[in-house]
Short mmCIF file of C-alpha atoms in Angstrom, two decimals:
data_model
loop_
_atom_site.label_atom_id
_atom_site.label_comp_id
_atom_site.label_asym_id
_atom_site.label_seq_id
_atom_site.Cartn_x
_atom_site.Cartn_y
_atom_site.Cartn_z
CA MET S 1 132.56 86.87 113.68
CA HIS S 2 128.82 87.40 113.66
CA ASP S 3 128.69 90.43 115.93
CA ILE S 4 127.88 92.60 112.94
CA GLY S 5 124.52 90.90 112.86
CA ASP S 6 123.84 91.43 116.54
CA ASP S 7 120.35 92.49 117.40
CA ILE S 8 119.15 92.68 113.81
CA GLY S 9 115.37 92.48 113.58
CA ARG S 10 112.23 93.54 115.36
CA ARG S 11 110.25 92.36 118.35
CA ARG S 12 106.78 92.06 116.81
CA TRP S 13 105.88 90.26 113.60
CA ALA S 14 102.63 89.29 111.91
CA ILE S 15 101.76 86.77 109.20
CA ALA S 16 98.28 87.38 107.83
CA GLU S 17 98.23 84.27 105.66
CA GLY S 18 97.92 80.83 107.14
CA TYR S 19 96.56 77.60 105.69
CA ILE S 20 97.81 74.05 106.11
CA PRO S 21 96.32 71.67 103.55
CA SER S 22 95.28 68.35 105.06
CA GLN S 23 96.35 66.52 101.95
CA SER S 24 99.80 65.65 100.69
CA ALA S 25 100.83 63.60 97.71
CA PHE S 26 103.87 62.40 99.66
CA SER S 27 104.54 60.75 103.01
CA ASP S 28 108.13 61.97 103.38
CA ARG S 29 108.20 64.57 106.18
CA ALA S 30 110.09 67.01 103.97
CA LEU S 31 107.33 66.89 101.35
CA ILE S 32 104.21 66.86 103.50
CA SER S 33 102.13 70.01 103.04
CA HIS S 34 103.25 72.42 105.74
CA GLU S 35 103.67 76.03 106.76
CA THR S 36 106.78 77.29 108.47
CA ALA S 37 107.74 80.41 110.40
CA CYS S 38 111.47 80.79 109.87
CA ILE S 39 112.79 82.65 112.92
CA LEU S 40 116.32 84.05 113.06
CA ASN S 41 117.86 85.13 116.36
CA ALA S 42 121.19 86.61 115.29
CA GLY S 43 121.91 88.12 118.70
CA ASP S 44 123.69 86.85 121.77
CA ALA S 45 120.67 86.45 124.06
CA GLU S 46 117.95 83.80 124.05
CA ALA S 47 114.78 84.87 122.25
CA HIS S 48 111.58 84.02 124.10
CA VAL S 49 108.84 84.12 121.50
CA SER S 50 105.08 84.08 122.14
CA ILE S 51 102.90 83.17 119.19
CA THR S 52 99.18 83.89 119.00
CA VAL S 53 97.12 82.22 116.29
CA PHE S 54 94.04 84.00 114.92
CA PHE S 55 91.06 82.46 113.13
CA ALA S 56 88.14 83.62 111.01
CA ASP S 57 85.35 82.74 113.37
CA ARG S 58 86.60 82.13 116.88
CA GLU S 59 88.83 83.59 119.56
CA PRO S 60 92.61 83.43 119.09
CA VAL S 61 94.59 80.55 120.56
CA GLY S 62 97.85 80.98 122.41
CA PRO S 63 100.33 81.81 123.42
CA TYR S 64 102.47 79.11 121.91
CA ARG S 65 105.91 79.58 123.42
CA VAL S 66 109.19 78.83 121.72
CA THR S 67 112.75 79.70 122.64
CA VAL S 68 115.36 80.41 120.00
CA ALA S 69 118.90 80.07 121.28
CA PRO S 70 121.43 82.85 120.64
CA ARG S 71 122.91 82.83 117.13
CA ARG S 72 120.47 80.19 115.94
CA THR S 73 117.60 79.88 113.49
CA LEU S 74 114.42 77.94 114.19
CA HIS S 75 112.29 76.91 111.24
CA LEU S 76 109.10 76.25 113.14
CA ARG S 77 106.45 74.18 111.47
CA PHE S 78 102.95 75.27 112.36
CA ASN S 79 102.02 71.63 111.75
CA ASP S 80 104.04 70.68 114.83
CA LEU S 81 102.43 73.11 117.28
CA LYS S 82 100.49 71.20 119.94
CA ASP S 83 100.29 73.28 123.11
CA PRO S 84 97.78 74.76 123.86
CA ALA S 85 96.16 73.20 120.73
CA PRO S 86 97.11 71.91 117.30
CA ILE S 87 96.52 74.15 114.28
CA PRO S 88 93.49 72.81 112.42
CA ARG S 89 94.03 71.75 108.82
CA ASP S 90 92.18 73.24 105.82
CA THR S 91 91.43 76.31 107.94
CA ASP S 92 92.32 79.97 107.43
CA TYR S 93 94.50 81.38 110.19
CA ALA S 94 96.99 84.17 110.88
CA SER S 95 99.68 84.64 113.51
CA VAL S 96 101.46 87.26 115.60
CA PHE S 97 104.94 86.79 117.06
CA VAL S 98 106.20 88.77 120.04
CA SER S 99 109.81 88.36 121.13
CA ASP S 100 111.78 89.84 124.02
CA VAL S 101 114.79 90.44 121.75
CA PRO S 102 115.01 91.35 118.05
CA ILE S 103 114.31 88.51 115.63
CA VAL S 104 113.54 88.15 111.92
CA VAL S 105 110.51 86.14 110.73
CA GLN S 106 109.86 84.77 107.24
CA HIS S 107 106.80 82.74 106.26
CA THR S 108 106.79 79.76 103.91
CA ARG S 109 104.23 77.22 102.72
CA MET S 110 104.94 74.01 100.91
CA ASP S 111 101.78 72.75 99.27
CA THR S 112 101.83 69.21 97.93
CA ARG S 113 98.12 68.52 97.71
CA ARG S 114 98.66 67.66 94.09
CA ALA S 115 101.52 65.51 92.81
CA GLU S 116 104.05 68.34 92.68
CA VAL S 117 105.63 70.77 95.07
CA SER S 118 104.30 74.32 95.22
CA LEU S 119 105.97 76.98 97.35
CA LEU S 120 105.26 80.45 98.61
CA SER S 121 107.31 82.69 100.88
CA THR S 122 107.33 86.23 102.17
CA ILE S 123 108.99 88.27 104.82
CA ALA S 124 106.51 88.82 107.63
CA TYR S 125 105.21 92.26 108.65
CA ALA S 126 107.53 93.82 111.25
CA GLU S 127 106.90 96.45 113.85
CA ALA S 128 108.62 98.09 116.82
CA MET Q 1 122.04 107.68 83.49
CA HIS Q 2 121.71 105.61 86.60
CA ASP Q 3 122.63 108.26 89.12
CA ILE Q 4 119.01 108.47 90.20
CA GLY Q 5 119.47 105.02 91.70
CA ASP Q 6 122.66 105.92 93.50
CA ASP Q 7 122.95 104.56 96.98
CA ILE Q 8 119.53 102.97 97.04
CA GLY Q 9 119.29 100.29 99.69
CA ARG Q 10 120.44 99.43 103.17
CA ARG Q 11 123.60 98.08 104.75
CA ARG Q 12 122.21 95.16 106.76
CA TRP Q 13 119.90 92.46 105.49
CA ALA Q 14 118.58 89.18 106.89
CA ILE Q 15 117.01 86.13 105.28
CA ALA Q 16 115.40 83.88 107.90
CA GLU Q 17 114.57 81.08 105.47
CA GLY Q 18 117.23 78.85 104.02
CA TYR Q 19 117.07 75.31 102.71
CA ILE Q 20 118.83 73.76 99.73
CA PRO Q 21 117.31 70.42 98.73
CA SER Q 22 119.94 67.81 97.91
CA GLN Q 23 117.78 66.39 95.17
CA SER Q 24 117.04 67.72 91.72
CA ALA Q 25 115.09 66.18 88.90
CA PHE Q 26 117.43 67.86 86.41
CA SER Q 27 121.17 68.04 85.82
CA ASP Q 28 121.16 71.36 83.95
CA ARG Q 29 122.77 73.97 86.24
CA ALA Q 30 119.87 76.35 85.69
CA LEU Q 31 117.40 73.76 86.99
CA ILE Q 32 119.32 72.24 89.88
CA SER Q 33 117.64 72.96 93.22
CA HIS Q 34 119.26 76.11 94.58
CA GLU Q 35 118.86 79.19 96.71
CA THR Q 36 120.06 82.59 95.61
CA ALA Q 37 120.70 85.92 97.27
CA CYS Q 38 120.17 88.51 94.56
CA ILE Q 39 122.32 91.51 95.50
CA LEU Q 40 122.02 94.85 93.75
CA ASN Q 41 124.71 97.50 94.13
CA ALA Q 42 123.25 100.47 92.26
CA GLY Q 43 125.86 102.90 93.54
CA ASP Q 44 129.25 104.02 92.27
CA ALA Q 45 131.43 102.35 94.91
CA GLU Q 46 132.32 98.68 95.34
CA ALA Q 47 130.18 96.87 97.88
CA HIS Q 48 132.11 94.63 100.26
CA VAL Q 49 129.58 92.21 101.67
CA SER Q 50 130.09 89.88 104.64
CA ILE Q 51 127.64 87.01 104.94
CA THR Q 52 127.09 85.01 108.12
CA VAL Q 53 125.14 81.76 107.94
CA PHE Q 54 123.13 80.60 110.94
CA PHE Q 55 121.96 77.07 111.76
CA ALA Q 56 119.48 75.39 114.09
CA ASP Q 57 121.93 73.56 116.29
CA ARG Q 58 125.45 74.91 115.91
CA GLU Q 59 127.44 78.11 115.84
CA PRO Q 60 127.16 80.36 112.79
CA VAL Q 61 129.66 80.04 109.96
CA GLY Q 62 131.31 82.97 108.25
CA PRO Q 63 132.01 85.48 107.18
CA TYR Q 64 131.69 84.59 103.55
CA ARG Q 65 133.02 87.59 101.65
CA VAL Q 66 131.80 88.79 98.28
CA THR Q 67 132.42 91.99 96.38
CA VAL Q 68 129.79 93.50 94.14
CA ALA Q 69 131.21 95.95 91.63
CA PRO Q 70 129.64 99.41 91.24
CA ARG Q 71 126.45 99.42 89.18
CA ARG Q 72 126.27 95.65 89.08
CA THR Q 73 124.02 92.88 90.40
CA LEU Q 74 125.32 89.61 91.79
CA HIS Q 75 122.92 86.69 91.97
CA LEU Q 76 124.84 84.63 94.48
CA ARG Q 77 123.99 80.97 94.78
CA PHE Q 78 124.29 79.69 98.30
CA ASN Q 79 125.09 76.35 96.64
CA ASP Q 80 128.36 77.82 95.37
CA LEU Q 81 129.66 79.15 98.70
CA LYS Q 82 132.79 77.23 99.72
CA ASP Q 83 134.94 79.40 101.98
CA PRO Q 84 134.98 78.98 104.96
CA ALA Q 85 132.65 75.99 104.39
CA PRO Q 86 129.97 74.79 101.97
CA ILE Q 87 126.32 75.16 102.96
CA PRO Q 88 125.02 71.72 103.93
CA ARG Q 89 122.09 70.37 101.91
CA ASP Q 90 118.71 69.39 103.39
CA THR Q 91 119.49 71.61 106.37
CA ASP Q 92 117.66 74.64 107.79
CA TYR Q 93 119.75 77.80 107.74
CA ALA Q 94 119.42 81.59 107.75
CA SER Q 95 121.74 84.41 106.71
CA VAL Q 96 122.73 87.97 107.53
CA PHE Q 97 124.36 90.32 105.01
CA VAL Q 98 126.41 93.34 106.07
CA SER Q 99 127.69 95.73 103.41
CA ASP Q 100 129.85 98.84 103.61
CA VAL Q 101 127.60 100.64 101.11
CA PRO Q 102 123.84 100.44 100.50
CA ILE Q 103 122.66 97.34 98.64
CA VAL Q 104 119.34 95.60 98.00
CA VAL Q 105 118.91 91.88 98.75
CA GLN Q 106 116.18 89.54 97.48
CA HIS Q 107 115.94 85.85 98.28
CA THR Q 108 114.90 83.11 95.85
CA ARG Q 109 114.66 79.32 95.93
CA MET Q 110 114.24 77.05 92.95
CA ASP Q 111 113.11 73.65 94.13
CA THR Q 112 113.21 70.84 91.60
CA ARG Q 113 113.14 67.84 93.89
CA ARG Q 114 110.14 66.65 91.99
CA ALA Q 115 109.85 66.68 88.22
CA GLU Q 116 108.71 70.30 87.97
CA VAL Q 117 110.06 73.69 88.91
CA SER Q 118 108.83 75.34 92.10
CA LEU Q 119 109.84 78.88 93.03
CA LEU Q 120 109.68 81.18 96.01
CA SER Q 121 111.00 84.70 96.43
CA THR Q 122 110.86 87.55 98.90
CA ILE Q 123 112.60 90.78 99.60
CA ALA Q 124 114.93 90.27 102.55
CA TYR Q 125 114.53 92.09 105.86
CA ALA Q 126 116.40 95.40 105.78
CA GLU Q 127 117.79 97.56 108.53
CA ALA Q 128 120.01 100.60 109.04
CA MET O 1 85.93 107.29 95.73
CA HIS O 2 89.60 106.51 95.53
CA ASP O 3 90.89 109.66 97.19
CA ILE O 4 91.71 107.67 100.30
CA GLY O 5 94.42 105.96 98.30
CA ASP O 6 95.84 109.18 96.94
CA ASP O 7 99.56 109.38 96.83
CA ILE O 8 100.15 106.00 98.46
CA GLY O 9 103.62 104.67 97.74
CA ARG O 10 107.19 105.75 97.28
CA ARG O 11 109.27 107.30 94.51
CA ARG O 12 112.19 104.87 94.34
CA TRP O 13 111.96 101.10 94.12
CA ALA O 14 114.44 98.31 93.49
CA ILE O 15 114.06 94.69 92.40
CA ALA O 16 117.29 92.76 92.94
CA GLU O 17 116.06 89.61 91.24
CA GLY O 18 115.65 89.40 87.49
CA TYR O 19 115.76 86.44 85.14
CA ILE O 20 113.64 85.73 82.07
CA PRO O 21 113.92 82.11 80.92
CA SER O 22 114.22 81.79 77.15
CA GLN O 23 112.15 78.65 77.19
CA SER O 24 108.43 78.18 77.62
CA ALA O 25 106.35 75.06 77.39
CA PHE O 26 103.48 77.13 75.99
CA SER O 27 102.98 79.57 73.14
CA ASP O 28 99.98 81.40 74.62
CA ARG O 29 101.17 84.90 75.61
CA ALA O 30 99.69 84.52 79.08
CA LEU O 31 101.78 81.42 79.71
CA ILE O 32 105.11 82.38 78.14
CA SER O 33 107.88 82.67 80.72
CA HIS O 34 107.99 86.30 81.79
CA GLU O 35 108.79 88.77 84.51
CA THR O 36 106.52 91.64 85.37
CA ALA O 37 106.83 94.85 87.35
CA CYS O 38 103.33 95.60 88.58
CA ILE O 39 103.14 99.37 89.03
CA LEU O 40 100.24 101.08 90.80
CA ASN O 41 99.68 104.80 90.49
CA ALA O 42 96.79 105.43 92.86
CA GLY O 43 97.13 109.20 92.72
CA ASP O 44 95.63 111.88 90.52
CA ALA O 45 98.77 112.85 88.58
CA GLU O 46 100.57 110.98 85.80
CA ALA O 47 103.55 108.97 87.00
CA HIS O 48 106.65 109.31 84.84
CA VAL O 49 108.80 106.31 85.66
CA SER O 50 112.44 105.80 84.66
CA ILE O 51 113.73 102.23 84.85
CA THR O 52 117.41 101.32 84.91
CA VAL O 53 118.40 97.70 84.37
CA PHE O 54 121.57 96.35 85.98
CA PHE O 55 123.62 93.32 84.96
CA ALA O 56 126.33 91.13 86.42
CA ASP O 57 129.13 92.04 84.10
CA ARG O 58 128.39 95.20 82.17
CA GLU O 59 127.17 98.75 82.58
CA PRO O 60 123.48 99.34 83.32
CA VAL O 61 121.05 100.00 80.49
CA GLY O 62 118.44 102.71 80.57
CA PRO O 63 116.50 104.64 81.26
CA TYR O 64 113.46 102.85 79.99
CA ARG O 65 110.61 105.32 80.30
CA VAL O 66 107.01 104.47 81.03
CA THR O 67 104.07 106.62 81.97
CA VAL O 68 101.33 105.36 84.26
CA ALA O 69 98.12 107.35 84.01
CA PRO O 70 96.41 108.64 87.16
CA ARG O 71 94.40 105.98 89.02
CA ARG O 72 95.76 103.18 86.85
CA THR O 73 97.94 100.11 87.21
CA LEU O 74 100.50 99.05 84.63
CA HIS O 75 101.69 95.45 84.73
CA LEU O 76 104.84 95.95 82.72
CA ARG O 77 106.47 92.89 81.22
CA PHE O 78 110.24 93.13 81.17
CA ASN O 79 109.97 90.85 78.10
CA ASP O 80 108.34 93.72 76.21
CA LEU O 81 110.97 96.39 76.92
CA LYS O 82 112.72 97.39 73.70
CA ASP O 83 114.07 100.93 74.00
CA PRO O 84 116.98 101.45 74.51
CA ALA O 85 117.53 97.65 74.30
CA PRO O 86 115.65 94.42 74.93
CA ILE O 87 116.31 92.52 78.16
CA PRO O 88 118.47 89.51 77.33
CA ARG O 89 117.02 86.08 78.16
CA ASP O 90 118.66 83.57 80.50
CA THR O 91 120.61 86.43 82.07
CA ASP O 92 120.74 87.73 85.65
CA TYR O 93 119.56 91.31 85.98
CA ALA O 94 118.12 93.76 88.51
CA SER O 95 116.18 96.99 88.19
CA VAL O 96 115.61 100.36 89.81
CA PHE O 97 112.45 102.42 89.34
CA VAL O 98 112.34 106.17 89.91
CA SER O 99 109.02 107.99 89.67
CA ASP O 100 108.09 111.65 89.99
CA VAL O 101 105.03 110.77 92.09
CA PRO O 102 104.43 107.99 94.62
CA ILE O 103 103.86 104.54 93.14
CA VAL O 104 103.82 100.95 94.40
CA VAL O 105 105.89 98.25 92.69
CA GLN O 106 105.52 94.47 92.98
CA HIS O 107 107.66 91.94 91.14
CA THR O 108 106.40 88.67 89.62
CA ARG O 109 107.89 85.89 87.52
CA MET O 110 105.99 83.20 85.67
CA ASP O 111 108.32 80.38 84.78
CA THR O 112 107.03 77.80 82.33
CA ARG O 113 110.29 76.26 81.19
CA ARG O 114 108.88 72.93 82.21
CA ALA O 115 105.38 71.75 81.45
CA GLU O 116 103.77 73.50 84.39
CA VAL O 117 103.39 77.02 85.70
CA SER O 118 105.68 78.22 88.47
CA LEU O 119 105.23 81.63 90.10
CA LEU O 120 107.12 83.92 92.40
CA SER O 121 106.22 87.37 93.67
CA THR O 122 107.44 89.93 96.16
CA ILE O 123 106.92 93.53 96.99
CA ALA O 124 109.92 95.50 95.72
CA TYR O 125 112.28 97.40 98.01
CA ALA O 126 111.00 100.95 98.58
CA GLU O 127 112.76 104.11 99.56
CA ALA O 128 112.16 107.83 99.89
CA MET Y 1 96.35 86.49 125.99
CA HIS Y 2 96.60 88.27 122.72
CA ASP Y 3 96.92 91.80 124.03
CA ILE Y 4 100.58 91.80 123.08
CA GLY Y 5 99.48 91.85 119.48
CA ASP Y 6 97.02 94.70 119.99
CA ASP Y 7 96.97 97.25 117.26
CA ILE Y 8 99.76 95.70 115.21
CA GLY Y 9 99.69 96.86 111.62
CA ARG Y 10 98.98 99.86 109.47
CA ARG Y 11 95.89 101.59 108.11
CA ARG Y 12 96.75 101.76 104.40
CA TRP Y 13 97.95 98.90 102.23
CA ALA Y 14 98.49 98.42 98.51
CA ILE Y 15 98.82 95.33 96.32
CA ALA Y 16 100.15 96.25 92.88
CA GLU Y 17 99.73 92.77 91.44
CA GLY Y 18 96.33 91.37 90.63
CA TYR Y 19 95.25 88.74 88.11
CA ILE Y 20 92.61 86.03 88.45
CA PRO Y 21 92.93 83.38 85.75
CA SER Y 22 89.58 82.35 84.32
CA GLN Y 23 90.73 78.79 83.97
CA SER Y 24 91.20 76.11 86.60
CA ALA Y 25 92.11 72.48 86.22
CA PHE Y 26 89.93 71.67 89.24
CA SER Y 27 86.36 72.30 90.32
CA ASP Y 28 86.98 72.01 94.07
CA ARG Y 29 86.60 75.51 95.55
CA ALA Y 30 89.93 75.19 97.37
CA LEU Y 31 91.73 74.55 94.09
CA ILE Y 32 90.00 77.00 91.77
CA SER Y 33 92.37 79.71 90.56
CA HIS Y 34 91.98 82.62 92.94
CA GLU Y 35 93.60 85.61 94.58
CA THR Y 36 93.24 86.37 98.25
CA ALA Y 37 93.88 89.35 100.48
CA CYS Y 38 94.63 87.89 103.91
CA ILE Y 39 93.62 90.53 106.45
CA LEU Y 40 94.54 90.27 110.12
CA ASN Y 41 92.83 92.43 112.71
CA ALA Y 42 94.71 91.59 115.90
CA GLY Y 43 93.16 94.44 117.87
CA ASP Y 44 90.08 94.74 120.02
CA ALA Y 45 87.99 96.97 117.74
CA GLU Y 46 86.19 96.13 114.51
CA ALA Y 47 88.14 96.99 111.38
CA HIS Y 48 86.11 98.71 108.67
CA VAL Y 49 88.06 98.24 105.48
CA SER Y 50 87.44 100.00 102.17
CA ILE Y 51 89.00 98.41 99.11
CA THR Y 52 89.49 100.21 95.81
CA VAL Y 53 90.38 98.18 92.72
CA PHE Y 54 92.48 99.77 89.96
CA PHE Y 55 92.72 98.73 86.33
CA ALA Y 56 94.99 99.36 83.35
CA ASP Y 57 92.56 101.23 81.18
CA ARG Y 58 89.55 102.45 83.13
CA GLU Y 59 88.57 104.24 86.31
CA PRO Y 60 88.94 102.42 89.63
CA VAL Y 61 86.00 100.52 91.09
CA GLY Y 62 84.97 100.72 94.71
CA PRO Y 63 84.83 100.98 97.50
CA TYR Y 64 84.24 97.37 98.36
CA ARG Y 65 83.51 97.32 102.08
CA VAL Y 66 84.41 94.53 104.46
CA THR Y 67 84.39 94.35 108.22
CA VAL Y 68 86.90 92.28 110.13
CA ALA Y 69 85.82 91.47 113.66
CA PRO Y 70 88.19 92.09 116.57
CA ARG Y 71 90.87 89.40 116.97
CA ARG Y 72 89.96 87.73 113.69
CA THR Y 73 91.51 87.12 110.29
CA LEU Y 74 89.60 87.37 107.03
CA HIS Y 75 91.06 85.68 104.00
CA LEU Y 76 89.12 87.57 101.39
CA ARG Y 77 88.93 86.10 97.92
CA PHE Y 78 88.91 88.73 95.22
CA ASN Y 79 86.91 86.15 93.23
CA ASP Y 80 84.04 86.58 95.68
CA LEU Y 81 83.77 90.38 95.50
CA LYS Y 82 80.45 91.38 93.93
CA ASP Y 83 79.43 94.83 95.12
CA PRO Y 84 79.78 97.27 93.41
CA ALA Y 85 81.04 94.91 90.65
CA PRO Y 86 82.79 91.55 90.26
CA ILE Y 87 86.52 91.52 89.49
CA PRO Y 88 86.95 90.61 85.82
CA ARG Y 89 88.98 87.48 85.07
CA ASP Y 90 92.14 87.41 82.95
CA THR Y 91 92.55 91.13 83.64
CA ASP Y 92 95.38 93.07 85.29
CA TYR Y 93 94.30 94.89 88.42
CA ALA Y 94 95.70 96.34 91.66
CA SER Y 95 94.12 97.23 94.99
CA VAL Y 96 94.33 99.66 97.89
CA PHE Y 97 93.02 98.89 101.37
CA VAL Y 98 92.15 101.61 103.88
CA SER Y 99 91.14 100.63 107.41
CA ASP Y 100 90.01 102.66 110.40
CA VAL Y 101 92.20 100.58 112.73
CA PRO Y 102 95.59 98.92 112.18
CA ILE Y 103 95.50 95.72 110.13
CA VAL Y 104 98.02 93.51 108.32
CA VAL Y 105 97.51 92.52 104.67
CA GLN Y 106 99.19 89.70 102.75
CA HIS Y 107 98.51 88.84 99.13
CA THR Y 108 98.30 85.32 97.69
CA ARG Y 109 97.46 83.79 94.32
CA MET Y 110 96.69 80.17 93.64
CA ASP Y 111 97.01 79.49 89.95
CA THR Y 112 95.66 76.18 88.69
CA ARG Y 113 95.28 76.96 85.01
CA ARG Y 114 97.44 73.95 84.32
CA ALA Y 115 97.06 70.60 86.05
CA GLU Y 116 99.11 71.55 89.10
CA VAL Y 117 98.97 74.11 91.86
CA SER Y 118 101.16 77.20 91.60
CA LEU Y 119 101.36 79.73 94.42
CA LEU Y 120 102.69 83.20 95.03
CA SER Y 121 102.52 85.37 98.12
CA THR Y 122 103.90 88.62 99.43
CA ILE Y 123 103.30 91.03 102.22
CA ALA Y 124 101.49 94.05 100.82
CA TYR Y 125 102.95 97.56 100.80
CA ALA Y 126 102.11 99.36 104.06
CA GLU Y 127 101.90 103.01 104.89
CA ALA Y 128 100.77 105.34 107.66
#
């Protein structure tokens, strides 16, 4: 059924924007300020993804390792990353994703510092 | 007149983000929370598009089949997909589009969970 | 000074999303609901751009013709297009841009149907 | 650790959209209306970046010069650019980035003219 989507994507992706506000007008998990890397693995093999997080004024942190099962999507919240270290709030960062099989990466922020929801999204930069 | 735009686009597209909030502050169709795949078929042949929807924790669903007439755009609401199954609300998903002729795909969400309109949009990932 | 940016871009661009809300909470031109095609001509020759607008249920309209001077950007409001016909409000559309020299096209909507500002933006799809 | 991300990116980038509202509903720096070019230098050499800013009705201004250290991200606010000239507010502009090593550029606007936060973001156009 889905074989037409097999191996769509690239192995290296970069998101130059990154910023998780520490404040949220809501306590509901769905509405807490967060950034997400939406990862699609449309193929039939597990995707082993290594994420490196870059900062303005110190060495990068990583790799964070996640596995995306075949034919699955993982909407990974940067807020939830813990190992090797949590992503600091109110801090500029960027990220690079390297996968052993083709994936697709899209970046999203929900910002609820103020009383309403604000959203941004963009396809990440793909290479190779 | 439009022949300069003939066959612009690609045949395979992926949108890694997908999430339709179940809540809306409005009942007007235009302002109900929704996600849209904006499909442009600028060419002179019908585009037969097969859409596969991917989830975090179960097998993909599809294909959903849509036809976009020559020289037409279809702004397809994921909310309206029914066959083979509706897209669940409040659930992470992703999608892959495969067309028999070149098309262009852009992704948009309108989120009106709270009392105001929030929007995101990005060009989808294209291949082949 | 700017010669390093000479001839950056492509000649054909497509924006699959298009929708101008007829309503605005504000009367200030800057805050009226609008969609914009931001066109950059970084080169040293005039860009002659032909725009074709596509709809869901009728033949495309165009070409709309605009000229972007060398080393200039034109943030063209779809709201302002008049010849050969204005863009209808509350109507799905899409657009294709063809230029005789390389340009860069980015798409933006400001939506102020409700009392606040909502924004979306994405790079357009580029080819050739 | 991060060598897998070495030299990801391109050397030339363009952002066709540019507009810094002069108004902000907030005085907190984080919430003042601004536009940002998020630059990622994932490689092991300094990135020397020259930025040229284009306008609708006058010659481009630049180059603005910034250096991004190896393995760092710089989220550069257009609001903060001063040399050779500040970016005028309430004015359409566009920008081209040229780097001596591969970088990734993403564009973001926070618009707080009204009492809430509105965001847009897109990957920039990449070449060469």
